[in-house]
XYZ file of C-alpha atoms in Angstrom:
679
model
C 114.627 -89.885 47.181
C 111.718 -91.145 49.419
C 110.859 -94.853 49.275
C 107.825 -94.979 51.574
C 104.400 -94.586 50.272
C 104.565 -97.142 47.422
C 101.182 -98.626 46.991
C 100.420 -101.881 45.173
C 97.130 -100.412 43.766
C 98.931 -97.827 41.841
C 100.542 -98.215 38.497
C 103.212 -95.618 37.047
C 102.307 -93.581 34.060
C 103.132 -95.168 30.710
C 104.889 -92.104 29.424
C 107.310 -89.873 31.388
C 106.443 -91.722 34.748
C 108.910 -89.897 36.734
C 108.113 -86.290 38.422
C 111.102 -83.928 39.408
C 109.532 -82.118 42.452
C 110.831 -79.059 44.187
C 109.892 -79.987 47.755
C 108.958 -76.872 50.278
C 111.541 -77.474 52.841
C 113.953 -74.696 54.173
C 116.908 -76.767 54.679
C 119.778 -75.538 52.521
C 121.370 -79.113 51.985
C 118.036 -80.325 50.565
C 118.103 -77.581 47.760
C 117.512 -79.944 44.929
C 114.762 -81.545 42.938
C 113.426 -85.042 44.256
C 112.227 -87.730 41.919
C 108.768 -89.332 42.362
C 106.459 -91.631 40.495
C 103.318 -90.363 38.631
C 100.398 -92.718 38.936
C 98.548 -93.489 35.972
C 95.359 -91.943 37.395
C 97.425 -88.626 38.091
C 99.127 -88.547 34.692
C 96.718 -85.995 32.933
C 96.798 -83.720 35.848
C 100.453 -83.906 36.786
C 102.073 -81.332 34.471
C 105.013 -79.174 35.151
C 104.025 -76.137 37.030
C 101.254 -77.742 39.225
C 101.010 -78.049 42.951
C 101.617 -81.442 44.398
C 101.823 -83.032 48.000
C 104.509 -85.712 48.457
C 105.698 -87.893 51.344
C 109.186 -86.412 52.478
C 111.157 -87.682 55.539
C 107.827 -89.393 56.710
C 105.778 -86.155 56.394
C 103.309 -84.862 53.979
C 104.651 -81.654 52.370
C 103.872 -79.184 49.491
C 105.974 -78.916 46.371
C 105.937 -77.966 42.679
C 106.239 -80.331 39.877
C 109.235 -78.802 37.904
C 109.440 -81.480 35.003
C 108.479 -85.104 33.936
C 111.189 -87.616 32.738
C 111.268 -91.090 31.438
C 113.739 -92.300 34.249
C 115.465 -91.327 37.503
C 119.173 -91.529 38.476
C 118.067 -92.788 41.776
C 118.795 -96.430 42.167
C 116.312 -97.197 44.840
C 112.593 -97.459 44.746
C 110.603 -94.149 44.284
C 107.456 -93.038 46.148
C 104.357 -91.860 44.342
C 103.226 -88.335 44.463
C 100.497 -88.371 47.170
C 98.494 -85.857 45.501
C 98.095 -83.355 42.720
C 96.616 -80.536 44.638
C 95.243 -78.809 41.579
C 95.833 -79.204 37.839
C 96.295 -75.600 37.506
C 99.751 -74.845 36.221
C 100.693 -71.837 38.310
C 104.448 -72.098 37.839
C 105.409 -70.814 34.347
C 108.455 -72.703 32.968
C 110.030 -69.260 32.436
C 109.525 -68.121 36.098
C 110.849 -71.618 37.346
C 114.008 -71.048 35.262
C 114.237 -67.388 36.794
C 113.697 -68.630 40.430
C 116.660 -70.904 40.116
C 118.784 -68.336 38.575
C 117.677 -65.841 41.399
C 118.341 -68.647 44.106
C 121.892 -69.228 43.012
C 122.659 -65.426 42.749
C 121.393 -64.768 46.217
C 122.948 -67.780 47.853
C 119.548 -68.961 48.633
C 117.170 -72.185 48.007
C 114.852 -72.563 45.169
C 111.925 -73.266 47.649
C 112.493 -69.930 49.329
C 112.374 -68.090 45.964
C 109.143 -70.066 44.869
C 107.387 -68.845 47.989
C 107.842 -65.300 46.814
C 106.900 -66.190 43.148
C 103.798 -67.893 43.396
C 101.007 -66.742 45.806
C 99.033 -68.993 48.067
C 96.079 -70.917 46.472
C 92.698 -69.847 46.723
C 90.668 -72.985 45.857
C 87.252 -71.076 45.343
C 88.959 -68.475 43.213
C 90.526 -71.301 41.100
C 87.377 -72.986 40.511
C 85.398 -70.016 39.667
C 87.981 -68.962 37.295
C 88.050 -72.320 35.537
C 84.289 -72.298 35.269
C 84.384 -68.854 33.673
C 87.144 -69.899 31.134
C 84.981 -73.076 30.357
C 81.846 -71.172 29.922
C 83.371 -68.422 27.579
C 82.363 -68.253 23.998
C 85.023 -69.093 21.384
C 87.083 -65.829 20.755
C 85.407 -64.294 23.813
C 87.905 -62.822 26.379
C 87.407 -63.681 30.163
C 90.147 -61.484 31.282
C 87.864 -58.668 32.398
C 86.783 -60.695 35.154
C 90.171 -60.556 36.510
C 90.858 -57.049 35.359
C 91.775 -53.745 36.704
C 89.532 -51.417 39.026
C 90.601 -48.452 36.859
C 89.017 -49.993 33.789
C 85.229 -49.584 33.033
C 84.180 -52.869 31.673
C 81.669 -51.038 29.536
C 84.149 -48.763 28.070
C 84.690 -48.829 24.468
C 88.263 -49.679 23.164
C 90.204 -46.570 22.428
C 91.087 -47.830 18.785
C 94.494 -48.098 17.472
C 97.176 -47.055 19.725
C 99.606 -44.184 18.869
C 102.289 -42.381 21.012
C 101.162 -39.003 22.295
C 102.825 -35.939 20.896
C 105.448 -34.432 23.377
C 105.789 -37.710 24.959
C 108.657 -40.312 23.898
C 109.539 -37.865 20.892
C 110.837 -35.580 23.489
C 113.791 -37.788 23.800
C 115.948 -38.466 20.779
C 116.103 -42.101 21.269
C 112.555 -42.379 22.228
C 110.903 -43.158 18.981
C 113.683 -45.888 17.960
C 113.049 -47.423 21.413
C 109.249 -47.778 20.597
C 110.009 -49.171 17.217
C 112.343 -51.862 18.693
C 109.618 -52.881 20.903
C 107.333 -53.332 18.394
C 109.561 -55.313 16.387
C 110.332 -57.643 19.198
C 114.010 -56.679 19.720
C 115.654 -56.850 22.955
C 116.140 -53.107 23.268
C 117.433 -52.297 26.829
C 117.443 -48.755 28.206
C 117.961 -46.503 31.191
C 115.538 -43.723 31.136
C 116.077 -40.442 32.615
C 112.520 -39.018 32.711
C 111.898 -35.180 32.264
C 110.795 -33.004 35.227
C 106.827 -33.174 35.127
C 106.738 -36.027 33.125
C 103.427 -38.057 32.904
C 105.655 -41.216 33.417
C 102.767 -43.642 33.843
C 101.565 -42.837 30.301
C 105.035 -43.222 28.822
C 105.405 -46.710 30.592
C 101.709 -47.771 29.283
C 102.883 -46.399 25.712
C 106.003 -48.784 26.059
C 103.842 -51.563 27.033
C 101.323 -50.991 23.942
C 104.146 -50.836 21.577
C 105.245 -54.417 22.919
C 101.680 -55.818 22.952
C 101.543 -54.581 19.199
C 104.548 -56.800 18.467
C 102.568 -59.710 19.876
C 104.568 -59.974 23.323
C 103.936 -59.589 26.945
C 105.019 -56.994 29.522
C 105.686 -56.863 33.285
C 105.792 -53.605 35.017
C 106.956 -53.229 38.535
C 106.711 -49.981 40.608
C 107.377 -49.394 44.371
C 104.155 -48.601 46.061
C 100.423 -48.555 45.660
C 99.994 -45.046 44.683
C 102.395 -45.446 41.756
C 100.645 -48.475 40.730
C 97.234 -46.883 40.887
C 98.559 -44.215 38.262
C 100.015 -46.888 36.121
C 96.894 -49.011 36.303
C 94.896 -45.903 35.090
C 97.495 -45.195 32.246
C 97.342 -48.907 31.035
C 93.381 -48.789 30.892
C 93.604 -45.695 28.799
C 96.251 -46.622 26.390
C 95.600 -50.319 26.007
C 91.662 -50.368 26.684
C 89.655 -52.512 28.949
C 90.682 -56.149 29.861
C 94.311 -56.028 28.364
C 96.038 -55.953 31.762
C 95.920 -56.796 35.524
C 97.342 -54.866 38.282
C 98.803 -57.110 41.326
C 99.019 -55.487 44.673
C 99.080 -57.297 48.052
C 96.466 -54.925 49.565
C 93.912 -56.560 47.096
C 93.422 -59.345 49.479
C 94.218 -63.186 48.924
C 91.151 -63.721 46.839
C 91.429 -60.799 44.380
C 95.123 -61.148 44.134
C 94.848 -64.849 43.141
C 92.107 -64.137 40.631
C 94.367 -61.624 38.851
C 97.488 -63.933 38.986
C 95.368 -66.844 37.350
C 94.460 -64.290 34.618
C 98.213 -63.586 33.970
C 99.121 -67.210 34.450
C 96.502 -68.367 31.804
C 97.924 -65.555 29.471
C 94.379 -63.952 29.093
C 96.040 -60.550 29.449
C 99.368 -59.511 27.892
C 100.344 -56.982 30.486
C 100.853 -57.107 34.260
C 101.585 -54.398 36.511
C 102.331 -54.413 40.049
C 104.469 -53.944 43.276
C 107.657 -55.798 44.172
C 106.032 -59.334 43.933
C 104.928 -58.549 40.340
C 108.666 -59.248 39.212
C 107.476 -62.874 39.073
C 104.266 -62.700 37.329
C 103.976 -64.839 34.326
C 103.501 -63.548 30.983
C 103.220 -65.048 27.574
C 106.255 -64.368 25.304
C 107.702 -62.003 27.523
C 108.960 -58.972 25.522
C 109.486 -56.208 27.962
C 110.239 -55.844 31.749
C 109.944 -52.199 33.244
C 110.841 -50.900 36.840
C 110.377 -47.445 37.776
C 112.460 -45.500 40.480
C 114.629 -48.620 41.087
C 116.444 -46.786 44.140
C 113.294 -46.940 46.258
C 114.030 -49.178 49.161
C 110.553 -50.657 48.807
C 112.025 -52.884 45.706
C 114.266 -54.719 48.143
C 112.492 -57.988 49.242
C 112.780 -58.327 53.270
C 112.375 -62.089 52.830
C 114.890 -64.728 52.176
C 116.815 -64.804 49.872
C 116.412 -60.940 49.980
C 116.563 -60.394 46.199
C 116.085 -56.826 44.704
C 113.399 -56.229 42.093
C 115.757 -54.401 39.788
C 118.172 -57.384 39.723
C 115.610 -59.931 39.281
C 113.975 -58.248 36.199
C 117.362 -57.558 34.702
C 117.988 -61.368 35.103
C 114.754 -62.151 33.723
C 115.461 -59.974 30.618
C 118.662 -61.702 30.143
C 117.203 -65.289 30.561
C 114.070 -64.581 28.203
C 116.170 -62.342 25.850
C 113.560 -59.558 26.017
C 113.595 -55.782 26.270
C 114.075 -53.880 29.540
C 113.334 -50.367 30.731
C 114.904 -48.833 33.820
C 113.349 -45.525 34.371
C 113.034 -42.705 36.912
C 113.797 -39.144 37.696
C 116.934 -40.010 39.438
C 119.595 -42.673 38.425
C 121.212 -45.320 40.683
C 124.617 -46.504 40.422
C 123.462 -49.833 39.301
C 121.648 -48.157 36.311
C 124.792 -46.090 35.519
C 126.761 -49.346 35.456
C 124.409 -50.955 32.879
C 125.202 -47.845 30.617
C 128.977 -48.159 31.221
C 129.167 -51.816 30.686
C 126.974 -51.361 27.193
C 124.389 -53.775 28.595
C 121.753 -50.935 28.144
C 121.452 -47.550 26.220
C 120.562 -44.180 27.563
C 117.345 -42.360 27.005
C 117.552 -38.751 27.901
C 116.191 -35.334 26.605
C 118.512 -32.845 24.828
C 119.497 -29.833 27.122
C 117.264 -27.486 25.351
C 114.203 -29.398 26.120
C 115.316 -30.038 29.652
C 115.764 -26.418 30.343
C 112.211 -25.642 29.059
C 110.718 -28.421 31.261
C 112.436 -27.953 34.729
C 111.765 -25.612 37.396
C 114.019 -22.834 38.544
C 116.145 -24.144 41.187
C 117.904 -22.209 43.860
C 120.076 -23.110 46.900
C 120.013 -20.888 50.152
C 123.399 -21.686 51.227
C 125.411 -19.923 48.241
C 127.468 -16.536 48.760
C 124.929 -14.268 47.099
C 122.203 -15.593 49.351
C 124.119 -15.406 52.383
C 125.243 -11.739 51.590
C 121.265 -10.920 51.530
C 120.442 -13.183 54.427
C 123.269 -13.973 56.767
C 121.129 -16.183 58.885
C 120.249 -18.414 55.926
C 123.007 -20.702 57.107
C 121.242 -21.614 60.252
C 117.558 -20.807 59.552
C 115.306 -23.658 58.968
C 113.164 -21.584 56.602
C 115.326 -18.839 55.137
C 113.901 -15.656 53.659
C 114.330 -16.891 49.979
C 112.282 -20.089 50.882
C 109.575 -18.052 52.649
C 109.386 -15.401 49.943
C 109.166 -17.878 46.981
C 106.357 -19.711 48.848
C 104.358 -16.569 49.626
C 104.853 -15.601 45.782
C 103.489 -19.093 44.685
C 100.643 -18.857 47.046
C 99.726 -15.257 45.861
C 99.816 -16.639 42.342
C 97.352 -19.183 43.245
C 99.536 -22.207 43.220
C 100.045 -24.941 46.109
C 103.280 -25.296 47.707
C 105.138 -28.573 48.459
C 107.309 -28.731 51.558
C 109.558 -31.711 51.806
C 110.515 -32.736 55.338
C 112.825 -35.790 55.782
C 111.267 -36.644 59.401
C 107.717 -37.664 60.187
C 105.941 -36.914 63.509
C 106.107 -33.743 65.758
C 109.606 -33.520 67.330
C 111.112 -36.955 66.788
C 114.427 -35.873 68.749
C 114.747 -33.549 71.709
C 117.708 -32.148 73.596
C 118.298 -30.219 76.871
C 117.448 -26.509 76.406
C 120.430 -25.417 78.590
C 123.401 -27.807 77.862
C 122.250 -29.358 74.597
C 122.651 -32.887 75.681
C 120.373 -35.403 73.934
C 117.503 -36.504 75.958
C 117.457 -40.037 76.568
C 115.439 -42.574 78.344
C 116.590 -43.428 82.031
C 115.540 -46.895 81.620
C 116.771 -48.095 78.225
C 119.045 -45.156 76.838
C 116.566 -44.735 74.113
C 115.972 -41.315 72.421
C 112.971 -39.296 73.654
C 110.649 -37.224 71.253
C 107.270 -35.243 71.521
C 104.240 -36.380 69.700
C 102.514 -33.114 69.971
C 103.127 -29.727 71.490
C 101.406 -30.371 74.735
C 102.776 -33.973 75.181
C 105.188 -35.242 77.516
C 108.695 -36.824 76.410
C 108.240 -40.511 75.234
C 111.018 -43.101 74.519
C 111.060 -44.332 70.896
C 112.367 -47.620 72.144
C 110.370 -48.773 75.221
C 107.332 -46.465 74.962
C 107.752 -44.952 78.573
C 106.726 -41.531 79.134
C 108.437 -38.967 81.392
C 106.272 -36.070 82.565
C 108.937 -35.025 85.068
C 111.912 -35.435 82.770
C 115.105 -33.479 83.957
C 118.553 -33.485 82.380
C 120.952 -35.879 83.880
C 123.888 -33.642 83.189
C 122.644 -30.045 84.518
C 119.271 -30.790 85.946
C 117.332 -28.502 83.196
C 113.746 -29.620 82.670
C 113.194 -27.317 79.570
C 113.528 -29.278 76.115
C 114.373 -27.960 72.824
C 114.000 -29.419 69.397
C 116.928 -31.459 67.798
C 114.884 -32.628 64.796
C 111.807 -31.160 63.572
C 109.038 -33.556 62.094
C 106.238 -32.956 59.352
C 103.562 -32.151 61.804
C 105.640 -29.648 63.772
C 106.567 -28.029 60.423
C 102.804 -27.908 59.262
C 102.245 -26.153 62.710
C 104.850 -23.622 62.189
C 103.859 -23.014 58.351
C 100.144 -22.569 59.512
C 101.379 -19.674 61.891
C 103.597 -18.144 59.024
C 100.587 -18.315 56.602
C 97.688 -17.834 58.589
C 95.070 -17.677 55.890
C 96.297 -20.608 53.773
C 95.198 -24.375 54.370
C 98.075 -26.471 55.324
C 97.781 -30.288 54.683
C 100.247 -33.062 55.594
C 101.056 -36.334 53.774
C 102.850 -38.845 55.661
C 102.730 -42.481 57.214
C 99.313 -41.820 59.069
C 97.763 -40.416 55.879
C 99.193 -40.268 52.592
C 97.456 -37.916 49.984
C 97.442 -39.018 46.243
C 96.638 -35.781 44.674
C 95.779 -32.028 45.755
C 93.743 -29.674 43.833
C 94.963 -26.428 42.290
C 94.719 -23.392 44.333
C 96.736 -21.941 47.163
C 97.789 -24.575 49.922
C 100.876 -25.497 51.732
C 101.252 -29.312 51.633
C 104.020 -30.860 53.937
C 105.180 -34.310 53.099
C 107.808 -36.794 53.999
C 109.709 -38.139 51.363
C 107.957 -40.825 48.890
C 104.501 -39.324 50.286
C 104.526 -36.077 48.051
C 100.990 -36.032 46.331
C 100.626 -34.688 42.730
C 99.207 -31.282 42.326
C 96.637 -30.818 39.745
C 98.603 -28.184 37.618
C 101.756 -28.758 39.213
C 103.331 -26.941 42.251
C 104.216 -23.278 42.303
C 107.085 -23.950 44.635
C 108.940 -26.799 46.284
C 110.756 -26.236 49.422
C 113.354 -28.953 50.487
C 113.918 -28.511 54.203
C 116.512 -30.210 56.770
C 118.564 -31.375 54.030
C 121.300 -32.153 56.444
C 119.148 -35.066 57.921
C 119.491 -36.881 54.484
C 122.933 -35.845 53.498
C 124.454 -36.706 56.958
C 123.150 -40.306 57.418
C 125.590 -43.003 57.953
C 124.739 -44.778 54.692
C 126.646 -45.757 51.587
C 123.930 -44.399 49.476
C 123.024 -41.384 51.532
C 123.866 -38.994 48.525
C 122.402 -41.175 45.907
C 119.058 -41.390 48.271
C 119.062 -37.777 48.797
C 119.428 -36.968 45.069
C 116.470 -39.310 44.423
C 114.046 -37.964 46.883
C 114.980 -34.372 45.813
C 114.418 -35.013 42.155
C 111.132 -36.905 42.772
C 109.804 -33.887 44.595
C 111.024 -31.268 42.440
C 109.676 -33.002 39.397
C 106.197 -32.187 40.767
C 106.855 -28.421 40.392
C 105.719 -26.393 37.344
C 108.202 -25.492 34.648
C 110.365 -22.479 35.284
C 108.678 -20.637 32.239
C 105.437 -21.029 34.140
C 106.529 -19.609 37.476
C 107.787 -23.147 39.080
C 110.650 -22.888 41.654
C 112.568 -25.115 43.732
C 114.337 -24.070 46.762
C 116.864 -26.394 48.560
C 117.989 -25.251 51.832
C 121.696 -26.486 51.280
C 124.890 -25.269 50.374
C 125.177 -24.701 46.649
C 128.603 -26.144 46.265
C 127.669 -29.773 47.414
C 127.828 -32.390 44.769
C 123.925 -33.312 45.328
C 123.034 -29.751 44.950
C 124.968 -28.932 41.934
C 123.447 -32.090 40.171
C 119.921 -30.706 41.350
C 120.689 -27.403 40.046
C 121.490 -28.666 36.407
C 119.080 -31.395 36.586
C 121.786 -33.930 35.853
C 121.248 -37.238 37.484
C 123.496 -38.984 34.824
C 126.445 -36.827 35.965
C 125.880 -37.531 39.495
C 125.335 -41.293 39.077
C 128.833 -41.576 37.246
C 130.419 -39.540 39.983
C 129.157 -41.885 42.581
C 129.896 -44.989 40.604
C 133.445 -43.826 40.037
C 133.856 -43.207 43.890
C 132.457 -46.702 44.785
C 134.840 -48.272 42.100
C 137.724 -46.678 43.865
C 136.546 -47.717 47.280
C 135.440 -51.142 46.284
C 131.983 -50.660 47.050
C 128.848 -51.970 45.334
C 127.760 -51.929 42.384
C 131.489 -51.784 41.234
C 132.333 -54.906 43.459
C 129.980 -57.478 44.930
C 129.422 -57.883 48.680
C 127.717 -60.373 50.922
C 127.142 -60.183 54.659
C 126.730 -62.974 57.198
C 125.042 -62.271 60.401
C 124.607 -64.446 63.512
C 126.147 -65.256 66.812
C 129.876 -65.041 66.685
C 130.646 -68.738 67.015
C 128.112 -69.504 64.157
C 129.356 -66.867 61.867
C 133.043 -68.225 62.472
C 131.891 -71.993 61.681
C 130.203 -70.881 58.454
C 133.253 -69.038 57.118
C 135.501 -71.750 58.229
C 133.449 -74.241 56.189
C 132.968 -71.926 53.084
C 135.423 -72.441 50.349
C 135.484 -68.723 49.420
C 136.817 -67.657 45.907
C 140.341 -66.343 45.801
C 140.794 -62.746 46.790
C 137.706 -62.626 48.873
C 138.120 -59.741 51.555
C 136.637 -60.235 54.941
C 135.625 -56.949 56.664
C 134.636 -56.894 60.280
C 133.256 -58.253 62.287
C 130.944 -55.476 63.583
C 128.243 -55.728 66.222
C 124.769 -56.304 64.871
C 122.224 -56.352 67.779
C 122.268 -58.315 71.051
C 124.725 -61.160 70.882
C 124.928 -60.881 67.123
C 127.797 -59.829 64.841
C 128.098 -59.070 61.152
C 130.811 -60.049 58.804
C 131.035 -58.522 55.230
C 132.735 -60.387 52.393
C 133.851 -58.466 49.390
C 134.811 -59.726 45.790
C 135.073 -58.682 42.180
C 132.138 -58.818 40.211
C 133.510 -61.632 38.251
C 133.659 -63.873 41.356
C 130.369 -62.899 42.489
C 128.793 -66.294 41.520
C 131.485 -68.285 43.215
C 130.979 -66.358 46.401
C 127.272 -67.184 46.416
C 127.844 -70.689 45.631
C 130.281 -70.997 48.404
C 128.085 -69.433 51.005
C 125.097 -71.591 50.046
C 127.224 -74.615 50.260
C 128.460 -73.727 53.455
C 124.955 -73.134 54.725
C 124.028 -76.634 53.441
C 126.783 -78.171 55.390
C 125.609 -76.537 58.540
C 122.009 -77.532 58.111
C 123.041 -81.094 57.488
C 124.881 -81.056 60.680
C 121.571 -79.742 62.336
C 123.297 -76.613 63.570
C 121.129 -75.171 66.142
C 121.668 -71.489 65.571
C 120.831 -70.065 62.094
C 122.974 -67.585 60.389
C 121.537 -64.904 57.688
C 123.238 -64.616 54.496
C 122.678 -61.646 52.280
C 124.145 -60.991 48.816
C 124.200 -57.386 47.883
C 122.646 -56.283 51.127
C 120.719 -52.906 50.763
C 122.413 -51.486 53.918
C 126.294 -52.074 54.419
C 126.557 -50.017 57.735
C-alpha cells in the first residue's frame, strides 16, 4: 500500500472511505488490488468502475476503482487517490468479475485484461455524450447518436418482432430456443447452420427474442464483413437505435462513443468483432459467437484469451444463454455437447438434403476412370465442366484457392529443388508473370537466379496463388469476367450473372442469388499443414465456401479436388460437421490434445524457461513436452494436464511469473494457456 501523497488539507470520505484500485502495472507479482483513501471532495465521483490516477512506487499511474470499503487490512497509512479522471463508470461490475476470471484462467494479470476490456478514453466524446444525455427529454432515447451506420435515423420502427418463416423453424429445436430466450432461461446451444442460411438474420432474431424478455445481448463475429451483415440484420429486425456495432476500424472517437452507449445501457444489443466480448450490457441474457473456429477470435495480446472461451465464461458467471453458431463445428463446441453444457440445434436430414448443394470429389474411382489425370490435374475435367455449365446457366462460379499472391513458392524446373535465397535461405516466389524471384524473408530480388544443385535457371511453380489462378481461368474462359478477392482487395458481394470469382479462404464474397458452382482447389495445401487443427480448419473453410452455393435442386454444385475417401471430404459430402467434430474430438482425447486435455506453452530463452519451471509448483500429473526451438535463441516447453487440473496449472504459472518479476528477472518468458498453435 502506497504511503506517500497524504496531504493535510484532505479529509477522507465519511462513508466507505477506502477505494480498492487495480493499478495499471504489468508486473505479475503486483496482480492484486491496492487500497487508497477517497477524499471527501472526490466522494461522489469516486464510484466503482471509474478511471483514477494514483501514486504507486513514486510514480503517477492509471487505474480502475474496483470497489469502496469501510476499512483496509493494510496496517500503515494509506495514500489518497490523486485524481478521479472522469466520473464515467466505464468498467461494468459484471465485466470486472469476468476480467478477473479470464486473468485467472489464462495465467495473466487483471491489469492486462482490463486493457483489452475497456477502450482508451476520448474526453471530447465523453463530454459530448454526457451533454446529449443531460439534454434528452424524459423518455427520449439518445442511443441514435451512438448507433449503427446501417440504420437510418428517420426509418420507422418495424413494429412487433416475429421470427421469419423458414428460419428458426427449419430446426426442430429452434422455436423452443427462442421461447427460452424470451423467458430469460439460460438456454445454451451449439447451432449448425444450414447451407445457404441467412445467419445474420437468425442471430438478429435470437437477439430480438432476448430483448423481448427484457435482457441484453452481446454478439461477436470474426471480421468487419460479418459485422456489417449482422449490423444490417439487427437494424432490420430490432429497428433503429436498439443496437451498436463495435469495430476497431471505426477510429477511437466513434468507437468510444458507441462503447459509452453500451456502457450507459442506452442500447440492449452490442455486436462487434473480437473486442466486443467485453462489451457491457444491462441484464445480460445472451452471448453469441459466430464461426468460433476462425483464428481471428484468438487475442494476440497478453494474456491471449480466445473469444469463445471468454463468452462461455461470461455466460457461466452471468447465468445467461449462449449460442455458438457456424456452418462448421470445432472440437471445443463438440465438447460442450458431449459434457451436456449445451444442446444441439441442427436441421433434420430431409431439410438438409433440400438445402445443400450437390457435392462431388474428383479423386474417387468413377472420376479417375473417366479422367485418369484427375489425380494430378489442378483443374480436373469435372471441375472445368461444372464451372462451364454454371456459367452457361448465367450463374457466378466461386473458386477457393488456399494461397494468395501469384506464385508463392517456386522450384527448379530441372531437378525440382526448392528455390531459396542465397543470402538468408528464405523461400523465393514470383509476384507476377514478368517478375523476378523475390525472397519472402529478406525481400531481396534475384534476376539471375540459378539452381545451386544443377545450375538450371528456369523455374516452375511449386504453389500457385490466387492471382495466378485467376490468370489461368481467364485463359480457360476468355469471355467471362474474372474477379479476385483476397488480402489486397476483399469483395463483399458479387452480382448475379456469369463470372469467375477467385478467393482465398475467408475472403469469399456473397453472391446475390448464390453461386452456381464452387470449386475447392489445392486441397492438399490445407490438409497437409503441420497443425493439430489442420483437418478441422480445412473442414471449416470448405463448409463456409460451400454454404454460398445454390441448393442442388436449383443447380448448385460443389467440386472438391480431393480423394473422396478422406474423412474431411466424407463429412463435406454428407454435410455432417457434427460427425467430423466428434471424430476429431475422439482422436484428440486418445492422444491427449486440446480440448480433451489442457495445455500451456512457456516460451523464452532456455535459462529463463528452466528457471520458471523450477519455481512453478506444477499440479501432480503435469507432463512436460519439449523443449523445441522457437526462434532465434528461444525455446518452447509445452505443459499438459487433465481438464480438472487446468486451474491449478494456470495458477502455478502465474505465481512463478510473479516470483520472477519480484526478483527483477531481466528476461521475460511468454506464457500461453491453450495456445492456438501447438506446433
